[in-house]
Amino acid sequence: MIQRMGSDAPEAPCTVVLVGFMGAGKSTVGRLLARRLGLCFVETDDMITAREGTSIPEIFTERGEAHFRALEASVLDALGDKHGHVIATGGGFPCRPGVMERLKALGTVVWLAAEFDALYERESRVGGRPMLAGRSREEAAALYEVRKASYSQAHLAVDVSRLGADAAVSRILRYLRERERAKRQAAGVGSRPIP
Ligand code: S3P
């Protein structure tokens, strides 16, 4: 039995997938959201490091980006077992052809969007991201622009440029409740109030 902690959590167990550029706060928001929904939380990067027994920067250094992307592809195949989870993906995870469609088939996909400057400032503070090593600010901005085409296919975009993690979670919960209510109405299932 899944225990729901927040009184504003939607009724049905669901899978939520967070996508977005590095620095968007997918891990923080994902963890909080999972707690509010009473769901498990998983990160695709953690699935990769657990399988490989080594860190993401080491994978990039020793095996290269192409190898890392192949590992992401195999993790995508395994995500079907993660029903009823909140899943935080790596920044490049949804950006290969066909991946967004597959993520949307798993559940609700949420893009944590932000202005590039806000993301870059956060990324620079934290550091340790192989995709930014050796890239100028302009090159990183260009990468974000290209990736937006994938991220923007999400069911919901939440602009986190000036939004804290709690507010982002509230926005996602509101969307899940509204979506559930619409589904119930479409199915003609009474008007049981959703907390
Ligand atoms: C990557 C983002 C990282 C990680 C890897 C590659 C990317 O995840 O998957 O370093 O290509 O943008 P975060 O978005 O959690 O930093």
mmCIF file of C-alpha atoms and ligand atoms in Angstrom:
data_model
loop_
_atom_site.group_PDB
_atom_site.id
_atom_site.type_symbol
_atom_site.label_atom_id
_atom_site.label_comp_id
_atom_site.label_asym_id
_atom_site.label_seq_id
_atom_site.Cartn_x
_atom_site.Cartn_y
_atom_site.Cartn_z
ATOM 1 C CA MET A 1 0.000 0.000 0.000
ATOM 2 C CA ILE A 2 1.462 3.313 -1.013
ATOM 3 C CA GLN A 3 1.327 5.888 1.737
ATOM 4 C CA ARG A 4 0.519 9.387 0.546
ATOM 5 C CA MET A 5 2.061 12.059 2.690
ATOM 6 C CA GLY A 6 0.681 15.292 1.271
ATOM 7 C CA SER A 7 -3.020 16.048 1.617
ATOM 8 C CA ASP A 8 -2.815 17.665 -1.815
ATOM 9 C CA ALA A 9 -1.428 14.536 -3.502
ATOM 10 C CA PRO A 10 -3.441 13.064 -6.357
ATOM 11 C CA GLU A 11 -5.262 9.774 -5.796
ATOM 12 C CA ALA A 12 -3.877 7.367 -8.349
ATOM 13 C CA PRO A 13 -0.312 6.051 -8.243
ATOM 14 C CA CYS A 14 1.526 7.555 -11.158
ATOM 15 C CA THR A 15 4.914 7.758 -12.760
ATOM 16 C CA VAL A 16 6.426 11.205 -13.143
ATOM 17 C CA VAL A 17 9.520 11.792 -15.268
ATOM 18 C CA LEU A 18 11.522 14.995 -14.845
ATOM 19 C CA VAL A 19 13.544 16.285 -17.765
ATOM 20 C CA GLY A 20 15.608 19.420 -18.176
ATOM 21 C CA PHE A 21 19.053 20.883 -18.630
ATOM 22 C CA MET A 22 21.860 20.518 -16.105
ATOM 23 C CA GLY A 23 21.270 22.783 -13.104
ATOM 24 C CA ALA A 24 17.465 22.766 -13.390
ATOM 25 C CA GLY A 25 17.068 21.067 -9.994
ATOM 26 C CA LYS A 26 15.675 17.706 -11.175
ATOM 27 C CA SER A 27 17.181 15.808 -8.228
ATOM 28 C CA THR A 28 15.938 18.211 -5.556
ATOM 29 C CA VAL A 29 12.471 18.633 -7.048
ATOM 30 C CA GLY A 30 12.233 14.905 -7.809
ATOM 31 C CA ARG A 31 13.073 13.880 -4.272
ATOM 32 C CA LEU A 32 10.556 16.325 -2.774
ATOM 33 C CA LEU A 33 7.870 15.365 -5.267
ATOM 34 C CA ALA A 34 8.349 11.665 -4.569
ATOM 35 C CA ARG A 35 7.981 12.319 -0.858
ATOM 36 C CA ARG A 36 4.764 14.293 -1.385
ATOM 37 C CA LEU A 37 3.344 11.556 -3.613
ATOM 38 C CA GLY A 38 4.548 8.703 -1.401
ATOM 39 C CA LEU A 39 6.451 7.246 -4.363
ATOM 40 C CA CYS A 40 9.994 5.946 -4.798
ATOM 41 C CA PHE A 41 12.552 8.227 -6.387
ATOM 42 C CA VAL A 42 15.167 7.140 -8.898
ATOM 43 C CA GLU A 43 17.743 8.952 -11.041
ATOM 44 C CA THR A 44 18.922 7.605 -14.375
ATOM 45 C CA ASP A 45 22.476 8.729 -13.570
ATOM 46 C CA ASP A 46 22.380 6.666 -10.353
ATOM 47 C CA MET A 47 21.132 3.623 -12.273
ATOM 48 C CA ILE A 48 24.131 4.009 -14.585
ATOM 49 C CA THR A 49 26.705 4.473 -11.833
ATOM 50 C CA ALA A 50 25.269 1.515 -9.901
ATOM 51 C CA ARG A 51 25.546 -0.704 -12.971
ATOM 52 C CA GLU A 52 29.005 0.476 -13.950
ATOM 53 C CA GLY A 53 30.428 0.809 -10.457
ATOM 54 C CA THR A 54 32.018 4.118 -11.378
ATOM 55 C CA SER A 55 31.119 7.820 -11.476
ATOM 56 C CA ILE A 56 29.628 9.694 -14.442
ATOM 57 C CA PRO A 57 32.750 11.883 -14.903
ATOM 58 C CA GLU A 58 34.897 8.710 -14.923
ATOM 59 C CA ILE A 59 32.658 7.096 -17.533
ATOM 60 C CA PHE A 60 33.053 10.188 -19.743
ATOM 61 C CA THR A 61 36.811 10.301 -19.237
ATOM 62 C CA GLU A 62 37.529 6.603 -19.652
ATOM 63 C CA ARG A 63 34.898 5.500 -22.192
ATOM 64 C CA GLY A 64 33.685 8.727 -23.814
ATOM 65 C CA GLU A 65 30.286 10.312 -24.367
ATOM 66 C CA ALA A 66 29.116 7.754 -26.942
ATOM 67 C CA HIS A 67 29.527 4.975 -24.391
ATOM 68 C CA PHE A 68 27.623 7.000 -21.787
ATOM 69 C CA ARG A 69 24.750 7.541 -24.247
ATOM 70 C CA ALA A 70 24.626 3.786 -24.913
ATOM 71 C CA LEU A 71 24.322 3.226 -21.155
ATOM 72 C CA GLU A 72 21.470 5.739 -21.072
ATOM 73 C CA ALA A 73 19.741 3.769 -23.837
ATOM 74 C CA SER A 74 19.908 0.565 -21.817
ATOM 75 C CA VAL A 75 18.600 2.386 -18.733
ATOM 76 C CA LEU A 76 15.668 3.605 -20.825
ATOM 77 C CA ASP A 77 14.776 -0.021 -21.524
ATOM 78 C CA ALA A 78 14.807 -0.707 -17.771
ATOM 79 C CA LEU A 79 12.537 2.219 -16.876
ATOM 80 C CA GLY A 80 9.461 0.145 -17.710
ATOM 81 C CA ASP A 81 10.006 -1.552 -14.326
ATOM 82 C CA LYS A 82 9.793 1.778 -12.528
ATOM 83 C CA HIS A 83 6.045 2.207 -12.590
ATOM 84 C CA GLY A 84 4.877 4.418 -9.760
ATOM 85 C CA HIS A 85 8.236 6.151 -9.396
ATOM 86 C CA VAL A 86 9.414 9.689 -9.754
ATOM 87 C CA ILE A 87 12.290 9.501 -12.229
ATOM 88 C CA ALA A 88 14.896 12.262 -12.657
ATOM 89 C CA THR A 89 16.739 11.979 -15.963
ATOM 90 C CA GLY A 90 20.179 13.276 -16.918
ATOM 91 C CA GLY A 91 20.189 16.463 -18.985
ATOM 92 C CA GLY A 92 20.921 14.683 -22.263
ATOM 93 C CA PHE A 93 18.779 11.617 -21.583
ATOM 94 C CA PRO A 94 15.591 12.659 -23.442
ATOM 95 C CA CYS A 95 17.406 14.233 -26.374
ATOM 96 C CA ARG A 96 17.970 11.232 -28.624
ATOM 97 C CA PRO A 97 15.303 10.590 -31.270
ATOM 98 C CA GLY A 98 12.240 8.760 -29.973
ATOM 99 C CA VAL A 99 13.149 8.988 -26.287
ATOM 100 C CA MET A 100 10.579 11.639 -25.339
ATOM 101 C CA GLU A 101 7.815 9.517 -26.856
ATOM 102 C CA ARG A 102 8.943 6.550 -24.776
ATOM 103 C CA LEU A 103 9.139 8.611 -21.596
ATOM 104 C CA LYS A 104 5.648 9.993 -22.227
ATOM 105 C CA ALA A 105 4.359 6.447 -22.552
ATOM 106 C CA LEU A 106 5.680 5.751 -19.027
ATOM 107 C CA GLY A 107 3.809 8.574 -17.331
ATOM 108 C CA THR A 108 3.657 12.329 -16.946
ATOM 109 C CA VAL A 109 6.757 14.078 -18.244
ATOM 110 C CA VAL A 110 7.629 17.423 -16.663
ATOM 111 C CA TRP A 111 10.230 19.820 -18.053
ATOM 112 C CA LEU A 112 11.964 21.924 -15.428
ATOM 113 C CA ALA A 113 12.631 24.844 -17.717
ATOM 114 C CA ALA A 114 14.651 27.940 -16.941
ATOM 115 C CA GLU A 115 16.442 30.827 -18.537
ATOM 116 C CA PHE A 116 19.914 29.736 -19.562
ATOM 117 C CA ASP A 117 21.642 32.313 -17.340
ATOM 118 C CA ALA A 118 19.953 30.922 -14.221
ATOM 119 C CA LEU A 119 20.937 27.367 -15.161
ATOM 120 C CA TYR A 120 24.502 28.281 -16.005
ATOM 121 C CA GLU A 121 24.964 30.128 -12.740
ATOM 122 C CA ARG A 122 23.779 27.075 -10.755
ATOM 123 C CA GLU A 123 25.856 24.650 -12.823
ATOM 124 C CA SER A 124 28.985 26.759 -12.381
ATOM 125 C CA ARG A 125 28.468 26.834 -8.617
ATOM 126 C CA VAL A 126 28.143 23.046 -8.343
ATOM 127 C CA GLY A 127 30.592 22.003 -11.079
ATOM 128 C CA GLY A 128 31.663 18.453 -11.978
ATOM 129 C CA ARG A 129 29.580 18.173 -15.151
ATOM 130 C CA PRO A 130 31.512 16.563 -17.983
ATOM 131 C CA MET A 131 29.259 18.047 -20.679
ATOM 132 C CA LEU A 132 30.364 21.531 -19.626
ATOM 133 C CA ALA A 133 34.058 20.789 -19.321
ATOM 134 C CA GLY A 134 35.821 22.451 -22.239
ATOM 135 C CA ARG A 135 32.634 24.185 -23.454
ATOM 136 C CA SER A 136 32.395 27.954 -23.436
ATOM 137 C CA ARG A 137 29.298 29.665 -22.055
ATOM 138 C CA GLU A 138 28.143 30.306 -25.651
ATOM 139 C CA GLU A 139 28.600 26.639 -26.555
ATOM 140 C CA ALA A 140 26.649 25.552 -23.485
ATOM 141 C CA ALA A 141 23.869 28.014 -24.404
ATOM 142 C CA ALA A 142 23.782 26.566 -27.931
ATOM 143 C CA LEU A 143 23.496 23.043 -26.503
ATOM 144 C CA TYR A 144 20.525 24.171 -24.384
ATOM 145 C CA GLU A 145 18.848 25.717 -27.429
ATOM 146 C CA VAL A 146 19.158 22.449 -29.372
ATOM 147 C CA ARG A 147 17.884 20.381 -26.443
ATOM 148 C CA LYS A 148 14.821 22.577 -25.921
ATOM 149 C CA ALA A 149 13.239 20.916 -28.958
ATOM 150 C CA SER A 150 13.165 17.643 -26.992
ATOM 151 C CA TYR A 151 12.342 19.058 -23.547
ATOM 152 C CA SER A 152 9.431 21.074 -24.939
ATOM 153 C CA GLN A 153 7.584 17.883 -25.874
ATOM 154 C CA ALA A 154 6.907 17.302 -22.149
ATOM 155 C CA HIS A 155 3.318 17.280 -20.882
ATOM 156 C CA LEU A 156 4.091 20.169 -18.559
ATOM 157 C CA ALA A 157 6.782 22.856 -18.461
ATOM 158 C CA VAL A 158 7.507 24.562 -15.144
ATOM 159 C CA ASP A 159 9.716 27.642 -15.304
ATOM 160 C CA VAL A 160 12.028 27.298 -12.323
ATOM 161 C CA SER A 161 14.154 30.380 -13.080
ATOM 162 C CA ARG A 162 12.661 32.193 -10.099
ATOM 163 C CA LEU A 163 10.841 29.327 -8.401
ATOM 164 C CA GLY A 164 12.018 27.373 -5.372
ATOM 165 C CA ALA A 165 11.793 23.577 -5.265
ATOM 166 C CA ASP A 166 8.692 23.607 -3.009
ATOM 167 C CA ALA A 167 6.806 25.914 -5.359
ATOM 168 C CA ALA A 168 7.818 23.783 -8.357
ATOM 169 C CA VAL A 169 6.513 20.672 -6.584
ATOM 170 C CA SER A 170 3.213 22.420 -5.779
ATOM 171 C CA ARG A 171 2.827 23.380 -9.428
ATOM 172 C CA ILE A 172 3.424 19.764 -10.538
ATOM 173 C CA LEU A 173 0.981 18.401 -7.954
ATOM 174 C CA ARG A 174 -1.676 20.847 -9.130
ATOM 175 C CA TYR A 175 -1.177 19.687 -12.704
ATOM 176 C CA LEU A 176 -1.422 15.999 -11.689
ATOM 177 C CA ARG A 177 -4.655 16.664 -9.786
ATOM 178 C CA GLU A 178 -6.175 18.562 -12.708
ATOM 179 C CA ARG A 179 -5.164 15.844 -15.129
ATOM 180 C CA GLU A 180 -6.633 13.147 -12.918
ATOM 181 C CA ARG A 181 -9.883 15.063 -12.544
ATOM 182 C CA ALA A 182 -10.141 15.479 -16.335
ATOM 183 C CA LYS A 183 -9.496 11.751 -16.839
ATOM 184 C CA ARG A 184 -12.164 10.807 -14.314
ATOM 185 C CA GLN A 185 -14.665 13.139 -15.944
ATOM 186 C CA ALA A 186 -13.874 11.740 -19.390
ATOM 187 C CA ALA A 187 -14.378 8.206 -18.048
ATOM 188 C CA GLY A 188 -17.687 9.283 -16.469
ATOM 189 C CA VAL A 189 -16.451 8.270 -13.017
ATOM 190 C CA GLY A 190 -18.511 10.330 -10.535
ATOM 191 C CA SER A 191 -17.274 13.541 -9.061
ATOM 192 C CA ARG A 192 -15.415 12.203 -6.026
ATOM 193 C CA PRO A 193 -13.514 15.179 -4.664
ATOM 194 C CA ILE A 194 -9.766 15.060 -5.022
ATOM 195 C CA PRO A 195 -7.973 16.269 -1.914
HETATM 196 C C1 S3P B 1 24.427 15.288 -18.852
HETATM 197 C C2 S3P B 1 23.833 15.677 -17.677
HETATM 198 C C3 S3P B 1 24.151 15.027 -16.396
HETATM 199 C C4 S3P B 1 24.674 13.619 -16.624
HETATM 200 C C5 S3P B 1 25.809 13.622 -17.598
HETATM 201 C C6 S3P B 1 25.395 14.166 -18.955
HETATM 202 C C7 S3P B 1 24.051 16.007 -20.098
HETATM 203 O O1 S3P B 1 23.005 14.983 -15.560
HETATM 204 O O2 S3P B 1 23.658 12.784 -17.089
HETATM 205 O O3 S3P B 1 26.849 14.374 -17.039
HETATM 206 O O4 S3P B 1 24.344 15.516 -21.198
HETATM 207 O O5 S3P B 1 23.427 17.093 -19.986
HETATM 208 P P1 S3P B 1 22.379 16.284 -14.860
HETATM 209 O O6 S3P B 1 21.445 16.930 -15.829
HETATM 210 O O7 S3P B 1 21.647 15.733 -13.668
HETATM 211 O O8 S3P B 1 23.504 17.186 -14.472
#
